[in-house]
mmCIF file of C-alpha atoms in Angstrom:
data_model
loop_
_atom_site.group_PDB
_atom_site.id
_atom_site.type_symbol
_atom_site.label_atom_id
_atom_site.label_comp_id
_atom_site.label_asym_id
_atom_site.label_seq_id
_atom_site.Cartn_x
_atom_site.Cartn_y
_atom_site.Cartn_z
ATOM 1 C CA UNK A 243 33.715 -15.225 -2.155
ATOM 2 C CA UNK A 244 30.084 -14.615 -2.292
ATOM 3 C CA UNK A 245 28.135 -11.967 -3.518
ATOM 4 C CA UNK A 246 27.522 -11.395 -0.296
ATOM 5 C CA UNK A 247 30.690 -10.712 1.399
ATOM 6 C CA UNK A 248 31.490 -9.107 -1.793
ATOM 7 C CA UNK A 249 29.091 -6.324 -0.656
ATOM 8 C CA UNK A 250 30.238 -6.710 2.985
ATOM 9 C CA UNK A 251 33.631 -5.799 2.016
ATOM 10 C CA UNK A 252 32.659 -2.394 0.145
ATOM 11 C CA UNK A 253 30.594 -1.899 3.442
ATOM 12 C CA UNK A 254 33.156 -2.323 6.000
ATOM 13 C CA UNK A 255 35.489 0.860 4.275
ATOM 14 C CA UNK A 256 32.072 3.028 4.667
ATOM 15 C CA UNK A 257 31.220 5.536 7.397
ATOM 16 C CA UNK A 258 28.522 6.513 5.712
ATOM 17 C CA UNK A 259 26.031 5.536 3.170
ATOM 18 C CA UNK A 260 22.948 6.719 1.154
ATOM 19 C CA UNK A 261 20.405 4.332 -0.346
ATOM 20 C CA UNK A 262 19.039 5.768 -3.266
ATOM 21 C CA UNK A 263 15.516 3.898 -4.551
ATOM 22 C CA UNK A 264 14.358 5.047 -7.800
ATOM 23 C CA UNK A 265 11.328 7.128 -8.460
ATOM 24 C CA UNK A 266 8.229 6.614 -6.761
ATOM 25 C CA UNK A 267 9.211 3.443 -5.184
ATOM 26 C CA UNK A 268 6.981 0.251 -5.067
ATOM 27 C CA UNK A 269 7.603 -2.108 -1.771
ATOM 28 C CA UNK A 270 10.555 -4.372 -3.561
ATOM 29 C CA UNK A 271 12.414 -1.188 -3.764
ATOM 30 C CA UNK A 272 11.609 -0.486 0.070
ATOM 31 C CA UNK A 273 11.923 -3.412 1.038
ATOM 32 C CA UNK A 274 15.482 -4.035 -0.876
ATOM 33 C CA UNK A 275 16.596 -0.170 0.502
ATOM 34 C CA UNK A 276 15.832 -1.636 4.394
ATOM 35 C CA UNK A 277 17.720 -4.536 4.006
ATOM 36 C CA UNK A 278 20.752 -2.877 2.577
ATOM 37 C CA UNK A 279 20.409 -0.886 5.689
ATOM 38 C CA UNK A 280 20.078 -3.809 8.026
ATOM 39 C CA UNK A 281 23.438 -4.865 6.222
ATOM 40 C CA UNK A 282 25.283 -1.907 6.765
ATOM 41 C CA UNK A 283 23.844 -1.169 10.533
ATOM 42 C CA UNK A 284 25.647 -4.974 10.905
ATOM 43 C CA UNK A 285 28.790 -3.540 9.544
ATOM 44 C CA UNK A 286 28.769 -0.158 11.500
ATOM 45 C CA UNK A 287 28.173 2.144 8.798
ATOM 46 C CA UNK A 288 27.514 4.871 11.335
ATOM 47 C CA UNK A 289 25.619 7.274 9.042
ATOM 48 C CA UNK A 290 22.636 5.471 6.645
ATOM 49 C CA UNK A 291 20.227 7.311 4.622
ATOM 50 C CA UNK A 292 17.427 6.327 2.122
ATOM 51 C CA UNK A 293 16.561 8.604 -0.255
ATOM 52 C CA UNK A 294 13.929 8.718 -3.053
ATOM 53 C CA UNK A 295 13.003 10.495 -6.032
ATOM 54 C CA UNK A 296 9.446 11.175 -7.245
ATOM 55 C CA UNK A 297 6.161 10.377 -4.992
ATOM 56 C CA UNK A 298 4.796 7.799 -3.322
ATOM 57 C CA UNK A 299 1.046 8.426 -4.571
ATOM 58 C CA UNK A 300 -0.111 4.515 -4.865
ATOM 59 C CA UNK A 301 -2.103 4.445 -1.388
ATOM 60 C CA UNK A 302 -0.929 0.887 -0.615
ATOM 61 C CA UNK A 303 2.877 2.218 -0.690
ATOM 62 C CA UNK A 304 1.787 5.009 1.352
ATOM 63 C CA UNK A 305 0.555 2.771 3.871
ATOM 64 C CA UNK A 306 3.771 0.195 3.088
ATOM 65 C CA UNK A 307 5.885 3.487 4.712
ATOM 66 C CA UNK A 308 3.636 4.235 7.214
ATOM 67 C CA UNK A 309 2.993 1.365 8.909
ATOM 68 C CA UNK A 310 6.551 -0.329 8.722
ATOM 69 C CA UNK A 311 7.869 3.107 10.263
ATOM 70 C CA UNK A 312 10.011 3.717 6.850
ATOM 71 C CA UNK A 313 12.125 7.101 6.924
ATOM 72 C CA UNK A 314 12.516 8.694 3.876
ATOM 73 C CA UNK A 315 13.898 11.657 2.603
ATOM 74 C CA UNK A 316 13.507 13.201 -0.887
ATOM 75 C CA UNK A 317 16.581 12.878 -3.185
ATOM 76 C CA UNK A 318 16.313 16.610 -4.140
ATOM 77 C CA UNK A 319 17.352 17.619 -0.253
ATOM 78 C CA UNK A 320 20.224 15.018 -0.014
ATOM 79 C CA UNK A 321 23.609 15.679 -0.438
ATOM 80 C CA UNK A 322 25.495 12.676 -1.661
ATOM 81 C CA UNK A 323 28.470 14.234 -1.215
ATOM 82 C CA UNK A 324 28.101 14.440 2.459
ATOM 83 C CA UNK A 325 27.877 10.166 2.346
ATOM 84 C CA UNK A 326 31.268 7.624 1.805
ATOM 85 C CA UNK A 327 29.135 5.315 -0.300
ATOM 86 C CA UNK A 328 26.019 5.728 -2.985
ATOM 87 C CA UNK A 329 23.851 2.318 -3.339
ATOM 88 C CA UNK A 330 21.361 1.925 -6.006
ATOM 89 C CA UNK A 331 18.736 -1.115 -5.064
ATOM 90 C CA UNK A 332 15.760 -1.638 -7.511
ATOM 91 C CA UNK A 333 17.316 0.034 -10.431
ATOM 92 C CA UNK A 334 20.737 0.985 -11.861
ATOM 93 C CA UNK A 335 20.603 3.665 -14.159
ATOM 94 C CA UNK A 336 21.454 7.247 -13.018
ATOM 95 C CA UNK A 337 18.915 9.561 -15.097
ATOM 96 C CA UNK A 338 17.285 7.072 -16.331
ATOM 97 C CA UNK A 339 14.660 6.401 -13.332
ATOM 98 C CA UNK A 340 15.324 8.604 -10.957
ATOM 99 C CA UNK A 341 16.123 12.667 -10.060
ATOM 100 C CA UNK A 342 20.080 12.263 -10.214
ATOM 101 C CA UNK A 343 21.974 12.909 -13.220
ATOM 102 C CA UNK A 344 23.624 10.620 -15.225
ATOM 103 C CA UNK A 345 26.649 11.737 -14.441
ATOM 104 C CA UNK A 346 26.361 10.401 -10.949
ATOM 105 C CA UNK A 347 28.316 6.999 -10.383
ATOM 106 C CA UNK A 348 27.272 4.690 -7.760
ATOM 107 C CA UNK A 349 29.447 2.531 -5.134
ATOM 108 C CA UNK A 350 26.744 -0.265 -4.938
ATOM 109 C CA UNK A 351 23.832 -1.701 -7.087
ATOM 110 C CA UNK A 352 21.585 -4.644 -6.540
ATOM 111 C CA UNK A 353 18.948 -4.725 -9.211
ATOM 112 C CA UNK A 354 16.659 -7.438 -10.997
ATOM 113 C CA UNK A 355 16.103 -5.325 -13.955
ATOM 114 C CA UNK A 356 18.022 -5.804 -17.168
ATOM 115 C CA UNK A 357 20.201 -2.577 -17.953
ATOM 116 C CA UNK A 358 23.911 -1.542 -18.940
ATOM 117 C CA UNK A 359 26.738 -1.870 -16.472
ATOM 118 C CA UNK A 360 27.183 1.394 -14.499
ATOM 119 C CA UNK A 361 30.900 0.562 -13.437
ATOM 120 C CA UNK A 362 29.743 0.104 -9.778
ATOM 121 C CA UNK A 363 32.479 -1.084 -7.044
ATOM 122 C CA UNK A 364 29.909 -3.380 -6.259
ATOM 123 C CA UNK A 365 27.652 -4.601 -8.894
ATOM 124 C CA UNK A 366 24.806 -7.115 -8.923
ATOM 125 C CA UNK A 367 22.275 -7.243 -11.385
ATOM 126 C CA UNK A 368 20.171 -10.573 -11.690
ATOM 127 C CA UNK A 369 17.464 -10.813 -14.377
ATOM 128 C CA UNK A 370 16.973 -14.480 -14.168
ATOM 129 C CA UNK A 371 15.153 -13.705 -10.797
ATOM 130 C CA UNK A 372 11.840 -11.971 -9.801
ATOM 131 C CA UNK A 373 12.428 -9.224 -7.226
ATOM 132 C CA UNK A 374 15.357 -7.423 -6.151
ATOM 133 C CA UNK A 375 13.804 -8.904 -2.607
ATOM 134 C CA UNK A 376 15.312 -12.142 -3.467
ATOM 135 C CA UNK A 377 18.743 -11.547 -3.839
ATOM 136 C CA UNK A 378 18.308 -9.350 -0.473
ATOM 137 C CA UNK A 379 17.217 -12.340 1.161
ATOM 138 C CA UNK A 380 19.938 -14.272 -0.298
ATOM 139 C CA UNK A 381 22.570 -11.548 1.429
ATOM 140 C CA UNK A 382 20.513 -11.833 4.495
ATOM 141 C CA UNK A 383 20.748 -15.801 5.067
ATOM 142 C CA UNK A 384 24.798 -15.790 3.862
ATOM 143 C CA UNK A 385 25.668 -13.545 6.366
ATOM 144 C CA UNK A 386 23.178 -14.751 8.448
ATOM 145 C CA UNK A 387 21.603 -11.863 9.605
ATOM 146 C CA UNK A 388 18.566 -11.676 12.368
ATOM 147 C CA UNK A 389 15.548 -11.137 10.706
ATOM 148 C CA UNK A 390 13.377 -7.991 12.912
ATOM 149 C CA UNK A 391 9.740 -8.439 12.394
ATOM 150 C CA UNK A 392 10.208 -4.976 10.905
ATOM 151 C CA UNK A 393 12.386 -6.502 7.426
ATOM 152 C CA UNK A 394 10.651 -9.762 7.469
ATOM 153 C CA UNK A 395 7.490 -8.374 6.768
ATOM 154 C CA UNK A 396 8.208 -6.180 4.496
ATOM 155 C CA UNK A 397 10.266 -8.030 2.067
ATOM 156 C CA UNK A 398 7.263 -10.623 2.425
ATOM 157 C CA UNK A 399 5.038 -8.535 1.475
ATOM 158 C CA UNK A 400 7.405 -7.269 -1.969
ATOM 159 C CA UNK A 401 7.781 -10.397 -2.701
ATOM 160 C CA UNK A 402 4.061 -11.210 -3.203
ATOM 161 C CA UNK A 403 3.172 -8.017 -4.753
ATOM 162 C CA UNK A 404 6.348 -8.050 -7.024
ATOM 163 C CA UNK A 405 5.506 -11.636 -8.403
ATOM 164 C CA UNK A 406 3.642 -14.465 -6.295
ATOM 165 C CA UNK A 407 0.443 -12.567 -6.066
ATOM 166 C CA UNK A 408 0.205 -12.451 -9.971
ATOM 167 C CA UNK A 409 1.185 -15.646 -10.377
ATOM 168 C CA UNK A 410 3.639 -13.392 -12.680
ATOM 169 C CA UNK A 411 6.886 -15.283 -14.065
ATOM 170 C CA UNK A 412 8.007 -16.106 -10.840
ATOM 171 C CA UNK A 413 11.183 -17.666 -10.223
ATOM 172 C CA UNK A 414 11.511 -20.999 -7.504
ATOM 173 C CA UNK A 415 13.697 -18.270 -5.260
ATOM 174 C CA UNK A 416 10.905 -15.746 -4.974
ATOM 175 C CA UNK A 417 9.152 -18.802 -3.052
ATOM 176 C CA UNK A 418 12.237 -19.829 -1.284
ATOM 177 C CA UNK A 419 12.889 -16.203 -0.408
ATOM 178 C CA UNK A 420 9.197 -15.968 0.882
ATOM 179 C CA UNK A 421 9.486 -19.408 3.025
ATOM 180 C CA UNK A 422 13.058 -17.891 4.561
ATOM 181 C CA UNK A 423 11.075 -14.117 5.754
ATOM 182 C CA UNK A 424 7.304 -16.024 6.490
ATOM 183 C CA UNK A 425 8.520 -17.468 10.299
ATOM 184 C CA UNK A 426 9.634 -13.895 11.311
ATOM 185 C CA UNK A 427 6.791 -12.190 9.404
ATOM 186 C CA UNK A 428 3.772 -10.417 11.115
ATOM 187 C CA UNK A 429 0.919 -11.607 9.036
ATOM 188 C CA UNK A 430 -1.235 -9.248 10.190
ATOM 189 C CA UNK A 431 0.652 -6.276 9.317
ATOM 190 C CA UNK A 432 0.232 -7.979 5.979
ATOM 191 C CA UNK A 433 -3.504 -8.432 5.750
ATOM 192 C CA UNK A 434 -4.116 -4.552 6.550
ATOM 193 C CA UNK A 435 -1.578 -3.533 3.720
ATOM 194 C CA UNK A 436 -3.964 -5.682 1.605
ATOM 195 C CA UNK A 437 -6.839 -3.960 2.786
ATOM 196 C CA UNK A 438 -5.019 -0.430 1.618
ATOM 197 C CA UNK A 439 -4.781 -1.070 -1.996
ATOM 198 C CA UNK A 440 -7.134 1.435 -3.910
ATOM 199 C CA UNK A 441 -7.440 5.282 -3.163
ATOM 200 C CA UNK A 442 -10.972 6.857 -4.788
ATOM 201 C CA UNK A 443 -8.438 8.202 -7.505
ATOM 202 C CA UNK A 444 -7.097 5.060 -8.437
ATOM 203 C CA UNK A 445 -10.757 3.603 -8.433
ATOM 204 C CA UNK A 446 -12.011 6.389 -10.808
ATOM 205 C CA UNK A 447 -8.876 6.351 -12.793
ATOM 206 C CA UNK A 448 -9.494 2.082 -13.121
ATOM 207 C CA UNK A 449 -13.148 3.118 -14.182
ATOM 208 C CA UNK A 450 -12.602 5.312 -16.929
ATOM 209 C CA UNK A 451 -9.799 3.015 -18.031
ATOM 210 C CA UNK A 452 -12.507 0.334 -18.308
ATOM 211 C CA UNK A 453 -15.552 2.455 -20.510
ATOM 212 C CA UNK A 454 -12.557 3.490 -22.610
ATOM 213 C CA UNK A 455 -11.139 0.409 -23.707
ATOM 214 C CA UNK A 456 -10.653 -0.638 -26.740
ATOM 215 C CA UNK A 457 -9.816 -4.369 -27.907
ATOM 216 C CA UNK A 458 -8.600 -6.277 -30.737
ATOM 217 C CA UNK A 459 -8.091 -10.139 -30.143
ATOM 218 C CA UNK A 460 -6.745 -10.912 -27.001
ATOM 219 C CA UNK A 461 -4.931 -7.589 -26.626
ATOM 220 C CA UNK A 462 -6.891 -4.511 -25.102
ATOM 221 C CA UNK A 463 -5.944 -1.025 -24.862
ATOM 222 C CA UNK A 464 -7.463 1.707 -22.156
ATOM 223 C CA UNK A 465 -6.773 5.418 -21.373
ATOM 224 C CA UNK A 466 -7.740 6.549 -17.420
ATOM 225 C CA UNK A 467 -7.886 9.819 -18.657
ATOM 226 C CA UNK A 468 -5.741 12.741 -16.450
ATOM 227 C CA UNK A 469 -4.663 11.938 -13.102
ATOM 228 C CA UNK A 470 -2.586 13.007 -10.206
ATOM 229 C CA UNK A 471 -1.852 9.216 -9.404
ATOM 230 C CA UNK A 472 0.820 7.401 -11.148
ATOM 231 C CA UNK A 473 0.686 4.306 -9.920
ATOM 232 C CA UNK A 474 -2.786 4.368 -10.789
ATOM 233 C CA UNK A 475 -2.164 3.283 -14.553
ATOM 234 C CA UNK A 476 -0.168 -0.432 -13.422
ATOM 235 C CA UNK A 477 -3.284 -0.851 -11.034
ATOM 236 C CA UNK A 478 -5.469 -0.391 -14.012
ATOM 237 C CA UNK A 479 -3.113 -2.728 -15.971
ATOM 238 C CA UNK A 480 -3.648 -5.338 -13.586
ATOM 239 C CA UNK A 481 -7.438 -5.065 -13.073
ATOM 240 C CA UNK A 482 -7.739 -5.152 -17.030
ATOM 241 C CA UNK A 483 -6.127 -8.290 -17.569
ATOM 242 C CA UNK A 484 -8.467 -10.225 -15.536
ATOM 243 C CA UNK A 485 -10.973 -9.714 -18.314
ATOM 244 C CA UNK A 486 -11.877 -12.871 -19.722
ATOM 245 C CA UNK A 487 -9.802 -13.672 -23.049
ATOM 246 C CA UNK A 488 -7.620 -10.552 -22.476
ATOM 247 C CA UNK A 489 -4.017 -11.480 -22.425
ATOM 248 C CA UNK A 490 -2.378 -8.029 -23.035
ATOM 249 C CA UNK A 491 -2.989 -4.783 -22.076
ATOM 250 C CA UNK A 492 -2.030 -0.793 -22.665
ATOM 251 C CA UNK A 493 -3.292 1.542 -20.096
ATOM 252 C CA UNK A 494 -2.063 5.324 -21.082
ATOM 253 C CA UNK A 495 -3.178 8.868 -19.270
ATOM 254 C CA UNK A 496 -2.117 12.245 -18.137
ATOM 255 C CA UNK A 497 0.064 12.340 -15.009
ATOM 256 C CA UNK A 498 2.064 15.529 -13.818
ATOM 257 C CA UNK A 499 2.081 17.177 -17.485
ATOM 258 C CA UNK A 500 3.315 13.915 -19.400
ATOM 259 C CA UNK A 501 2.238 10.776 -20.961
ATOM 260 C CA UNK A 502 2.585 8.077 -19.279
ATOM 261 C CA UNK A 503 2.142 4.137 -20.081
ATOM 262 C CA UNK A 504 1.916 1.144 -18.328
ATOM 263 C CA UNK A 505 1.623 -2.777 -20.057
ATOM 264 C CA UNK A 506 0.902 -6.201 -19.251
ATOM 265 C CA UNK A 507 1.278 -9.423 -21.057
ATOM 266 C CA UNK A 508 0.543 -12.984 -19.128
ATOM 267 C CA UNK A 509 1.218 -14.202 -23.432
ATOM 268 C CA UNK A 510 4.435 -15.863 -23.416
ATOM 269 C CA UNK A 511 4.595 -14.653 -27.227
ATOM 270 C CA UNK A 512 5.186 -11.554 -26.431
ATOM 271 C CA UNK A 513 7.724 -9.464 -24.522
ATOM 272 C CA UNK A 514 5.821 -6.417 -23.223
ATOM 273 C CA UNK A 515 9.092 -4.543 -22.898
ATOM 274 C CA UNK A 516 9.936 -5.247 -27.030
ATOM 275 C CA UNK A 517 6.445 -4.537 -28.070
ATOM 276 C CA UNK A 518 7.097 -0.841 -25.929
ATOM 277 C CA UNK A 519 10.224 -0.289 -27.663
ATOM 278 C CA UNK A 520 9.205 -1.232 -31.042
ATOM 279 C CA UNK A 521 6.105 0.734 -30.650
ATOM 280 C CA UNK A 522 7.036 4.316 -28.789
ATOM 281 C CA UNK A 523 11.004 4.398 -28.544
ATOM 282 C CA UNK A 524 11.011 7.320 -30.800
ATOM 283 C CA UNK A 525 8.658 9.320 -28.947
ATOM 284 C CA UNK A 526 9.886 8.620 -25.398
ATOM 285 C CA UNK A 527 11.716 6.800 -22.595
ATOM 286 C CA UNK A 528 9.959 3.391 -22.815
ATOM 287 C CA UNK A 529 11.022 -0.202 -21.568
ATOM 288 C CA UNK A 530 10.600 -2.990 -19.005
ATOM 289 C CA UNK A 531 9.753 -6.894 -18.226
ATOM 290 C CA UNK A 532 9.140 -9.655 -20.520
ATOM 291 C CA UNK A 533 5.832 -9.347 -19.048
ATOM 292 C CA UNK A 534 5.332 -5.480 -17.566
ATOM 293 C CA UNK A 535 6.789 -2.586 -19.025
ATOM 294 C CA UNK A 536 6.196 1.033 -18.864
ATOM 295 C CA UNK A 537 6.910 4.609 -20.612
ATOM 296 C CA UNK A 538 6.895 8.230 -20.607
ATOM 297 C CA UNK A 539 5.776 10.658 -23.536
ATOM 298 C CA UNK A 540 6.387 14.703 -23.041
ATOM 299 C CA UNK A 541 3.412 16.233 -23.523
ATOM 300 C CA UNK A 542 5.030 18.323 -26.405
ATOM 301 C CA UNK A 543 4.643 16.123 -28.926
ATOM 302 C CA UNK A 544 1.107 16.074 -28.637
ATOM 303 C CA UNK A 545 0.384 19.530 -27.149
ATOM 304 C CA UNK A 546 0.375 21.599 -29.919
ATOM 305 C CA UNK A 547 -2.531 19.641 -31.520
ATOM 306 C CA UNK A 548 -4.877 20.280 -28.734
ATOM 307 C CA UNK A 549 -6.195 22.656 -25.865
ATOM 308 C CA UNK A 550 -7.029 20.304 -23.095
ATOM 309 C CA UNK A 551 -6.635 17.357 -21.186
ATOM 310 C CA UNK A 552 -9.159 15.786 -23.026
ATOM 311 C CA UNK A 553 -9.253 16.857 -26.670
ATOM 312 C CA UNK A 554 -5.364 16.210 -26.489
ATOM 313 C CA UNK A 555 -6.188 12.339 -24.852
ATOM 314 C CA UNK A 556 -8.598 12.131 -27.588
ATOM 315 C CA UNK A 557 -5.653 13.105 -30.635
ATOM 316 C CA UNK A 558 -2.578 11.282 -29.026
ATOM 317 C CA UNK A 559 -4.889 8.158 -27.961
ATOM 318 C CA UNK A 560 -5.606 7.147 -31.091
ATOM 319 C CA UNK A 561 -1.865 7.425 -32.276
ATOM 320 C CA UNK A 562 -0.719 5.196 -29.138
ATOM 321 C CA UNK A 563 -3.489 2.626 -29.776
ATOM 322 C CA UNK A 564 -2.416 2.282 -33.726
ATOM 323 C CA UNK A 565 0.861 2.179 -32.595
ATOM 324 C CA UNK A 566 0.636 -0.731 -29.571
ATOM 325 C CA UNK A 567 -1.863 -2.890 -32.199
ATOM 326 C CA UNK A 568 0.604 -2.002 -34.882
ATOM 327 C CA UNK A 569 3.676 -3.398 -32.679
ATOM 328 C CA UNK A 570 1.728 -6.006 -31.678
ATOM 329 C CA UNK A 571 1.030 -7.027 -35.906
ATOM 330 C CA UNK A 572 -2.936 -6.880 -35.312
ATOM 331 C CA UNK A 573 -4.319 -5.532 -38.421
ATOM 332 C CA UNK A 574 -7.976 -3.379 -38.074
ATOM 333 C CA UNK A 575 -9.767 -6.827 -39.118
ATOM 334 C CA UNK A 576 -8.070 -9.214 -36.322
#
């Protein structure tokens, strides 16, 4: 049996079901949440739901909803036990990256991230791939499922920005998975999600982030200061490692009362999500990719040695940056 029919055969015992994607949700998750609904809808789950928990502040996402039509409704109003079946796509940890409590058990989970088994009915966790897109797409073509503009385009467009457009450790099935949506894809849908890509906070946070950096080697570390936008800090990540000889990158600020982090490495040296643990485990919830990893720092280990936003960026920067370089093994001379 495939993995596939595997997930067909939870699905045909389910009246209802509620797709949980974790916090503020990037397009793979989307994407990966409206074709587990296309599934279902094929094998009359009468009652479907996606939920979510955090916000969707990265203005390209914003538009991602928007313009494919997306309906969403925040985790904190949903009632799972009103719904048969709870999938996870995009992530599989309860607590760990979203609202719900790690007590809560899920039915289903389709995930590309690495992460301990959750005991799932149905269970599939790939890390050898790129995107949770592509093992959607896989489902899709097994059970041979009619593409709708609608799903095509938007598990394109994850696709790219999950891995093709960075040329990021892509696998050969995120471009197999792209050639299988492209026919049935609206590609201009596509070029004006492109053209939605930086708010003015995201552009002021990627400013400061570059006057504030600081490098050593190939390996550069930046703080955008305090901002409202979380996704800001990956954007700034990304922007950063264009710079020429700059292979790694930290990008840390203030967002909704908490430290947050967000790293790159295009060095095949280095594992981004190692360097993350080795560096901040004991202060927070860190972790992530070989080559993109992220974290979270309450603010009160930091707070009582400063006032404000800024004196406290000032005391805690310094700490992060020794500890990233320090992770990393660059000494004050490299």
């Amino acid at each position: 049996m495939t993995r596939a029919a595997e997930l067909v055969s939870v699905l045909e015992t389910t009246e209802s079901l509620v797709i949980v994607c974790h916090d503020n949700p990037d397009p793979d998750c989307l994407a990966s949440a409206l074709a587990l609904e296309a599934i279902a809808n094929d094998h009359d789950v009468q009652e479907i739901t996606i939920a979510y928990g955090g916000e969707i502040s990265h203005q390209q996402n914003r538009a991602f909803v928007n313009m494919l039509d997306i309906s969403l409704e925040s985790v904190g109003r949903t009632n799972l036990d009103d719904y048969d079946c709870l999938g996870f796509v995009d992530h599989s940890q309860p607590g760990s990256n979203t609202e719900l409590p790690a007590s809560v058990t899920p039915e289903i989970v389709v995930d590309h991230h690495p992460g301990e088994p959750v005991d799932a009915t149905f269970e599939d966790i790939r890390t050898g791939v790129g995107a949770t897109a592509t093992i959607f797409v896989e489902y899709l073509c097994d059970l041979e499922i009619e593409l709708t503009t609608r799903l095509a385009s938007a598990l394109l467009f994850a696709l790219h920005r999950e891995r093709l457009d960075f040329v990021r450790e892509p696998t050969r099935r995120e471009y197999e998975a792209a050639l299988a949506v492209y026919p049935d894809a609206d590609l201009e849908t596509l070029e004006q999600l492109y053209g939605s890509a930086f708010s003015p906070g995201t552009i002021d946070a990627i400013g400061r982030a570059i006057a504030t950096r600081e490098r050593r080697g190939s390996s550069l570390v930046a703080s955008v200061g305090k901002t409202p936008e979380t996704d800001a800090l990956p954007q700034a990540a990304d922007y950063l490692l264009n710079l020429e000889g700059v292979d790694t990158v930290l990008v840390y600020g203030i967002v909704n009362g908490a430290i947050r982090m967000s790293a790159r490495s295009i060095d095949p040296r280095i594992h981004i999500g190692e360097t993350l643990q080795s560096g901040f485990a004991e202060l927070g919830a860190v972790g992530g990719h070989h080559d993109m990893a992220g974290g979270r720092i309450e603010l009160g280990l930091f707070a009582d040695d400063a006032e404000d936003a800024e004196a406290l960026l000032e005391f805690a920067g310094g700490r992060l940056t020794h500890r990233f370089f320090d992770a990393l093994n660059l000494d004050d001379d490299r």
